Coordinates of C-alpha atoms in Angstrom, one line a residue:
X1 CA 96.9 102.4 83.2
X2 CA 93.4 101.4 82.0
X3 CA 91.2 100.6 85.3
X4 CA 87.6 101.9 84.6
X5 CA 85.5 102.3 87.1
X6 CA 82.2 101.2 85.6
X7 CA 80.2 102.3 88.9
X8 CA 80.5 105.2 91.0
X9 CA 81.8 105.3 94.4
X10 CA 78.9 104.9 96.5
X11 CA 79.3 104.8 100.1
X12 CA 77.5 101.8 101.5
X13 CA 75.7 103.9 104.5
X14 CA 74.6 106.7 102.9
X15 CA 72.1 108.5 104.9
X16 CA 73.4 107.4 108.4
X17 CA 75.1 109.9 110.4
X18 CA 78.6 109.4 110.7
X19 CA 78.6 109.9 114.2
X20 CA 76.9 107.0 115.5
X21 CA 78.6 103.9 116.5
X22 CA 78.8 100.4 113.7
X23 CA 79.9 98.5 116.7
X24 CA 83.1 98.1 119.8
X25 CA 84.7 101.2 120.3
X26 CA 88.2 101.0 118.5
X27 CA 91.1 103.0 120.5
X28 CA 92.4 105.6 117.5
X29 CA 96.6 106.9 117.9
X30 CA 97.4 110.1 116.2
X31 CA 101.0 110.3 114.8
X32 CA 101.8 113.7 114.4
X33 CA 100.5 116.7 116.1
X34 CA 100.4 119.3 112.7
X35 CA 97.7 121.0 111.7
X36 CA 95.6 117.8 110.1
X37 CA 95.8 116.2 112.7
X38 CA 94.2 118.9 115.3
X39 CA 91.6 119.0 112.6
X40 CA 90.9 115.8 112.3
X41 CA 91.3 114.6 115.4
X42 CA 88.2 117.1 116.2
X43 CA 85.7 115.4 114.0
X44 CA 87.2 112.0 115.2
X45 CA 86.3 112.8 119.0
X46 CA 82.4 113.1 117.4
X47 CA 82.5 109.0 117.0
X48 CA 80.4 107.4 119.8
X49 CA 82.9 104.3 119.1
X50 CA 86.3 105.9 118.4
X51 CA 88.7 106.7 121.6
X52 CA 91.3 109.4 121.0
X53 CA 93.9 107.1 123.1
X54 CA 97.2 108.3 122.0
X55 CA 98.8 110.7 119.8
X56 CA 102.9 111.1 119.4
X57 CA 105.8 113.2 118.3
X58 CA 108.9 114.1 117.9
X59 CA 108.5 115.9 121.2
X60 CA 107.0 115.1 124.5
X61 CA 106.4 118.4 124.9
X62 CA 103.9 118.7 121.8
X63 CA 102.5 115.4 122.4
X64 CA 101.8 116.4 126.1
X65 CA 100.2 119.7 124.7
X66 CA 97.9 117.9 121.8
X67 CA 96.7 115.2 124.5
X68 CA 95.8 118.5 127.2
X69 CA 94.0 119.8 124.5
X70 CA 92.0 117.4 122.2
X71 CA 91.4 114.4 125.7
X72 CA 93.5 112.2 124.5
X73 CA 94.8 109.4 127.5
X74 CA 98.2 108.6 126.5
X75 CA 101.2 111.1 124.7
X76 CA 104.4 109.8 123.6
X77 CA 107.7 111.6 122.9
X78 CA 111.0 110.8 121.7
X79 CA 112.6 108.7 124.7
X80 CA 116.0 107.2 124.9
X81 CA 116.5 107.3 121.1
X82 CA 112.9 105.8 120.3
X83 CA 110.7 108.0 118.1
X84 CA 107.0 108.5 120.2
X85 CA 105.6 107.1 116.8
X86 CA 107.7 103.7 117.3
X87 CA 106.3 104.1 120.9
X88 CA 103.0 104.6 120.5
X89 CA 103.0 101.2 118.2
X90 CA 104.7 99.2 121.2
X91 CA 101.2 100.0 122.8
X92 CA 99.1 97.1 122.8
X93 CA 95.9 98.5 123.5
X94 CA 95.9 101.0 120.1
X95 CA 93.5 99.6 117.9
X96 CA 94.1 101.8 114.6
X97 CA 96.5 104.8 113.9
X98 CA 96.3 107.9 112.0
X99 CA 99.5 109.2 110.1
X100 CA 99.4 113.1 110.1
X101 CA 102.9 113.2 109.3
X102 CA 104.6 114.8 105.7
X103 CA 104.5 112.8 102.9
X104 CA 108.0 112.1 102.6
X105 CA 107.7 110.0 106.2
X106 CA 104.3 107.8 105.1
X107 CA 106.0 105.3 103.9
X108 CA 108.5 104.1 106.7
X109 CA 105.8 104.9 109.2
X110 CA 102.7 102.9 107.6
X111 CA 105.5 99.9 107.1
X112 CA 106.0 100.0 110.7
X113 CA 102.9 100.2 112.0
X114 CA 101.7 97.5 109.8
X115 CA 104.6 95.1 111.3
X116 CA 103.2 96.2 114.7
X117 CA 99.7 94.9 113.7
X118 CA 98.3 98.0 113.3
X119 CA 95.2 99.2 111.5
X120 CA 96.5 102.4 109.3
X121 CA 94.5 105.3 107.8
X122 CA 97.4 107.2 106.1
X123 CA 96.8 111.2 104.7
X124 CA 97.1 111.6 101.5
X125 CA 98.9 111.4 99.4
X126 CA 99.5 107.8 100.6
X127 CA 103.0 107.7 99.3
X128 CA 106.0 109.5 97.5
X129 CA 105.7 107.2 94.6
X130 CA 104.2 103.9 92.8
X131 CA 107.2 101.7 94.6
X132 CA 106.6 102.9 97.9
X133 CA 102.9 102.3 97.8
X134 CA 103.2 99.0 96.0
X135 CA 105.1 97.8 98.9
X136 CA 102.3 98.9 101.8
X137 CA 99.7 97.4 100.1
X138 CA 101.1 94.1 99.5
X139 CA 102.5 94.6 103.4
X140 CA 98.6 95.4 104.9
X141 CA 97.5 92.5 102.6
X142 CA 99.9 90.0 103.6
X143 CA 98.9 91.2 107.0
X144 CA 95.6 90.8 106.6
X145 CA 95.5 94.7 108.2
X146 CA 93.3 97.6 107.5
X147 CA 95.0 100.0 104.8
X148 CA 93.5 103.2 103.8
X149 CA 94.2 106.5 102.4
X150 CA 92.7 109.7 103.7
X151 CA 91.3 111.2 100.6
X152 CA 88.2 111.9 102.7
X153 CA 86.5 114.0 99.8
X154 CA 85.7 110.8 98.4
X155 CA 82.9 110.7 101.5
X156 CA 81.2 113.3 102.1
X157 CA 77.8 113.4 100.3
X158 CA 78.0 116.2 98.0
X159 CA 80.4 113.8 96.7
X160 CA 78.8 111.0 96.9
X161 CA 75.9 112.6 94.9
X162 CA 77.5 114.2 92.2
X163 CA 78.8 110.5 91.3
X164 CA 75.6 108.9 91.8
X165 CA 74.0 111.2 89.2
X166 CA 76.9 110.9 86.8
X167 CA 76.3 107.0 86.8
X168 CA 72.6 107.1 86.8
X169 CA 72.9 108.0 83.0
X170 CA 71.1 111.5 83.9
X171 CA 74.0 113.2 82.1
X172 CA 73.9 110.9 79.1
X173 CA 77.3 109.5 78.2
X174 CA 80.3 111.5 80.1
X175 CA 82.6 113.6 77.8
X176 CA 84.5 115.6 79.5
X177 CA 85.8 116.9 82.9
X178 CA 87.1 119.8 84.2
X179 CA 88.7 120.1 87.9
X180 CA 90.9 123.5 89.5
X181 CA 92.2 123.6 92.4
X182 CA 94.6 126.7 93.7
X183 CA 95.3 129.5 95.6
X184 CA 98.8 131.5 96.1
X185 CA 100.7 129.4 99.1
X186 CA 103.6 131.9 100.4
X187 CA 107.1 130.8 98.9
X188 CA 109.3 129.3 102.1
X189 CA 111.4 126.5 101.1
X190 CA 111.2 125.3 104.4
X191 CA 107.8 124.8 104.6
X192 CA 106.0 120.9 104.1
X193 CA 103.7 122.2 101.3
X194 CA 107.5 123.3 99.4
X195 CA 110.4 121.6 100.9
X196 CA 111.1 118.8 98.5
X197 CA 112.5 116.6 101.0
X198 CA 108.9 116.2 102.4
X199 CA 107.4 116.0 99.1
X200 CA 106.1 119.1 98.8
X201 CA 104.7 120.6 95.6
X202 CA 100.9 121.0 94.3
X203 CA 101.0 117.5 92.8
X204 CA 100.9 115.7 95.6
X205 CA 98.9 118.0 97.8
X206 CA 95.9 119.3 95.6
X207 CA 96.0 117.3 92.8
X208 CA 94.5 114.7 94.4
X209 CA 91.3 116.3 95.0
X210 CA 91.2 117.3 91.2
X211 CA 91.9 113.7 89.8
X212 CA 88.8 112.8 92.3
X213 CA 86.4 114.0 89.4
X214 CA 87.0 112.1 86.1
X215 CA 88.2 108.9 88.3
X216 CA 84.7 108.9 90.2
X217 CA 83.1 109.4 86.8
X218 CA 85.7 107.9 83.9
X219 CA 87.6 105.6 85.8
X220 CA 91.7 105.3 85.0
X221 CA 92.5 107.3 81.9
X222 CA 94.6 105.5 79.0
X223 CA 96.8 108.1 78.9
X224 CA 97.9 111.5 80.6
X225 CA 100.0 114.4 79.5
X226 CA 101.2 117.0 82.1
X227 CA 103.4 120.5 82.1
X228 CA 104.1 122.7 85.0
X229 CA 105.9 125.1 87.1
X230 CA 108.8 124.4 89.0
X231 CA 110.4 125.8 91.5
X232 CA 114.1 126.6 92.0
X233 CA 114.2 123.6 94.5
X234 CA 112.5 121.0 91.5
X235 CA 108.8 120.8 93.0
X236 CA 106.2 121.9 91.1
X237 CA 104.2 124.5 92.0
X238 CA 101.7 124.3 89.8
X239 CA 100.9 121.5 87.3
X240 CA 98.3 121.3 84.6
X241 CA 97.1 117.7 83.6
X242 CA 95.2 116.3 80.3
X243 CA 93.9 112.8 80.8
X244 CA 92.5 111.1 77.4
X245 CA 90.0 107.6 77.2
X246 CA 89.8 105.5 74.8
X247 CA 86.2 106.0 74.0
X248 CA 87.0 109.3 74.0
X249 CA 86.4 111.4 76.6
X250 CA 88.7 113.9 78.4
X251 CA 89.5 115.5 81.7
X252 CA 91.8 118.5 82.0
X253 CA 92.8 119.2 85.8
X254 CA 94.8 122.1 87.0
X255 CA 96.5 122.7 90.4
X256 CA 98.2 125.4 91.9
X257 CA 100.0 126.9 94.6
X258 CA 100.7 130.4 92.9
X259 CA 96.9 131.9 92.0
X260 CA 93.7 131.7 93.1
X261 CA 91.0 129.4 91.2
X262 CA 87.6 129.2 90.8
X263 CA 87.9 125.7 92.6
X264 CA 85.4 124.4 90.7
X265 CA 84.6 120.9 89.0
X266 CA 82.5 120.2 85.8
X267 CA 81.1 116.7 84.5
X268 CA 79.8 117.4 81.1
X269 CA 77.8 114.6 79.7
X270 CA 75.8 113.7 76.0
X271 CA 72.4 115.2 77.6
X272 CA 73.7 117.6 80.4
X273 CA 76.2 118.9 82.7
X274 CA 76.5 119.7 86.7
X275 CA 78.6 121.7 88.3
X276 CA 79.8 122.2 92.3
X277 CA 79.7 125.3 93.9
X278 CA 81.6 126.3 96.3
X279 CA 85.2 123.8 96.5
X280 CA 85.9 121.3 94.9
X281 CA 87.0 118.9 97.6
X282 CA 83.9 120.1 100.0
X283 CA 81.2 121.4 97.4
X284 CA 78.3 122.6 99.5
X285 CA 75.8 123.0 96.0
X286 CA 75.6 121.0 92.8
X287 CA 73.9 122.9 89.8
X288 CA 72.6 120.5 87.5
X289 CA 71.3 121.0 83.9
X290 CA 69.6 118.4 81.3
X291 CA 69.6 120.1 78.2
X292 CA 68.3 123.4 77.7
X293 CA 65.8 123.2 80.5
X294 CA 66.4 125.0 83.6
X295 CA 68.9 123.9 86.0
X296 CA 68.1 123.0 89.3
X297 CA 70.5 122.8 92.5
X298 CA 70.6 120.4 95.1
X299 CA 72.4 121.2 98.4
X300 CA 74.6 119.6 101.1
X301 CA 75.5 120.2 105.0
X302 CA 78.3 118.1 106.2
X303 CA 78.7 116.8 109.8
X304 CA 81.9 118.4 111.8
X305 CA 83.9 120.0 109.1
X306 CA 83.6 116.7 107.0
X307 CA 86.6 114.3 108.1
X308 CA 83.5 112.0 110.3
X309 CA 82.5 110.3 107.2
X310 CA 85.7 108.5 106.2
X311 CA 86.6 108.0 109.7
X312 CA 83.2 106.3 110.2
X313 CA 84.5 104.4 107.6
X314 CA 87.7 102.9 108.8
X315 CA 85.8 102.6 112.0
X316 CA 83.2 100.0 110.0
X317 CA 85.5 98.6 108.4
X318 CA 88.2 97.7 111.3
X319 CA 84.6 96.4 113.3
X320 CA 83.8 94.3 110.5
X321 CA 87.0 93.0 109.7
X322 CA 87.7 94.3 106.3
X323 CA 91.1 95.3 105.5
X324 CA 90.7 97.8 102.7
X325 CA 87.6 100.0 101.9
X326 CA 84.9 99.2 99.4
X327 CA 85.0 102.9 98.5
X328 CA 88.3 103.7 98.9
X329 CA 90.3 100.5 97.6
X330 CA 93.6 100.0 97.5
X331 CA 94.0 99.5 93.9
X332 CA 92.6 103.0 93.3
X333 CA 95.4 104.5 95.9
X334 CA 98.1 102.2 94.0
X335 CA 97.1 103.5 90.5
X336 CA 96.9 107.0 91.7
X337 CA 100.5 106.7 92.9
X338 CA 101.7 105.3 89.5
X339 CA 99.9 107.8 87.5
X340 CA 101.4 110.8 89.6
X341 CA 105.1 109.2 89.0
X342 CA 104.1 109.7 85.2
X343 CA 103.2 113.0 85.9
X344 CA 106.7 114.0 88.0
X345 CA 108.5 112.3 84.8
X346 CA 106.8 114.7 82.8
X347 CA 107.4 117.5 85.1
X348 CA 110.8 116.6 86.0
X349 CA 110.0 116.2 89.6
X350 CA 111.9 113.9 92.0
X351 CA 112.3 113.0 95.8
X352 CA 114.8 112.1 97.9
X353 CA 112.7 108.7 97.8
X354 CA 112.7 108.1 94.7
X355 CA 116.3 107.1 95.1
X356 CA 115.7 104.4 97.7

């Protein structure tokens, strides 16, 4: 599992705002009307060239409800059998999708919407496992269609900085890092964030915003070793991770849906160290320290809650005619999935899809 990432994850338009149009305005469809999508369908609408067209669901009543609500032209419900997903994708004149939907459903729902010659950005976690995502990517490639995950994190400019200075070689060599992420989720079995059949469990939810630390400053580990704490229903929920380079560095990540946490991320380096404040998938303050001299801290608004910079993204992207993101490639979203189905062996986690 050795892919170092030998420079940061620099977004190429650092310092424009994210709302102002990169070119034609691109007609967006929403699938799923959860709470993700209401939230980011609010800092999509702040685009100049991005048209909330259509959103679906199971229901046309929901859909009806989340068009009424966010101005969105077209809402599709189930209708003769056809799931309003399937179509929204029959409409010609959507441009791109966003899949809101559980994890458990990514998969089948990307592959379709890739067949219908769709542009996809797809939340995160992109997939249930390493199969499942090794199967959309060569799909969007053979395509020749826009593929993205939504870790959106990976965007916004607190981000963005804190990786910059870790590469600049202000920090000296990087030796170790240190990512939590947690806070005590009510037990209902039924619930996405639990019920295994969705995909639930801390892995797959949080973890990905831990992992986004030694990956944007180590690259790929060599190895990882994992323990956690299932549930009676076989997800984890919580999961503490150990990720070890061959020059010798390490990262130690923990994730939970039991306590609360500190939420913070370190990046310890050979002459000094920063820190985020406030957390650690939206830090709003990096405190940064070269040696024993006194630590300064640089500080970060973000536009809309924070979602406008990867969606200005796909929107440049899809204008431009790229089909993955510099920034948010493919490969990084493919080796992510295959070092989380370590982890779940480890663990002793598995889906329903798993067994497809």
């Amino acid at each position: 599992m050795s892919l170092h990432i030998a420079k940061p994850w620099l977004f190429s338009q650092p310092n424009q705002d994210p709302r102002a149009a990169t070119g034609k305005a691109l007609n967006w469809g929403i699938i799923a009307t959860g709470g993700i999508a209401r939230t980011v369908s609010g800092d999509l609408a702040q685009l100049e060239d991005a048209n909330l067209y259509a959103v679906s669901s199971r229901r046309q009543e929901s859909a009806d409800a989340f068009a009424a609500a966010h101005g969105v032209t077209k809402s599709y419900g189930e209708d003769g059998g056809v799931p309003g997903y399937q179509r929204l994708l029959a409409d010609d004149a959507v441009d791109v999708v966003y899949v809101a939907t559980p994890h458990a459903q990514h998969f089948q729902i990307v592959k379709d919407a890739l067949n219908a010659g769709k542009h996809v950005l797809c939340e995160k976690s992109l997939t249930i496992n390493g199969r499942e995502a090794a199967e959309l990517v060569a799909l969007a490639r053979e395509r020749k269609l826009f593929l993205m995950e939504a870790v959106w994190s990976r965007f916004l400019p607190s981000m963005q900085r804190a990786f910059a200075i870790a590469g600049s070689g202000e920090l000296g060599d990087i030796k170790w890092v240190s990512a939590d992420l947690g806070f005590p989720a009510p037990y209902d079995p039924s619930a996405r964030i639990w019920a295994p059949a969705a995909g639930g469990g801390a892995l797959l939810d949080l973890t990905v915003y831990a992992l986004l630390w030694p990956l944007g400053t180590l690259g790929f580990p060599q190895s990882v070793s994992a323990v956690g704490t299932l549930t009676d229903d076989g997800v984890d929920s919580q999961n503490a991770l150990t990720l070890a380079y061959d020059g010798g560095a390490i990262a130690q990540l923990t994730s939970s849906l039991l306590a609360h946490g500190p939420r913070s991320a370190s990046v310890a380096g050979s002459k000094g160290f920063l820190q985020t404040q406030g957390s650690i998938n939206n830090p709003r303050e990096l405190l940064i320290r070269t040696g024993w001299d006194e630590p300064r801290t640089e500080r970060f608004d973000a536009v809309g809650i924070g979602y406008t910079y990867e969606l200005r993204e796909v929107t440049r992207c899809v204008q431009q005619g790229l089909t993955e993101s510099p920034v948010m490639p493919l490969d990084d979203s493919l080796n992510t999935m295959r070092l989380f189905d370590g982890v779940r062996s480890q663990l002793g986690v598995r889906y329903a899809n798993d067994a497809r």
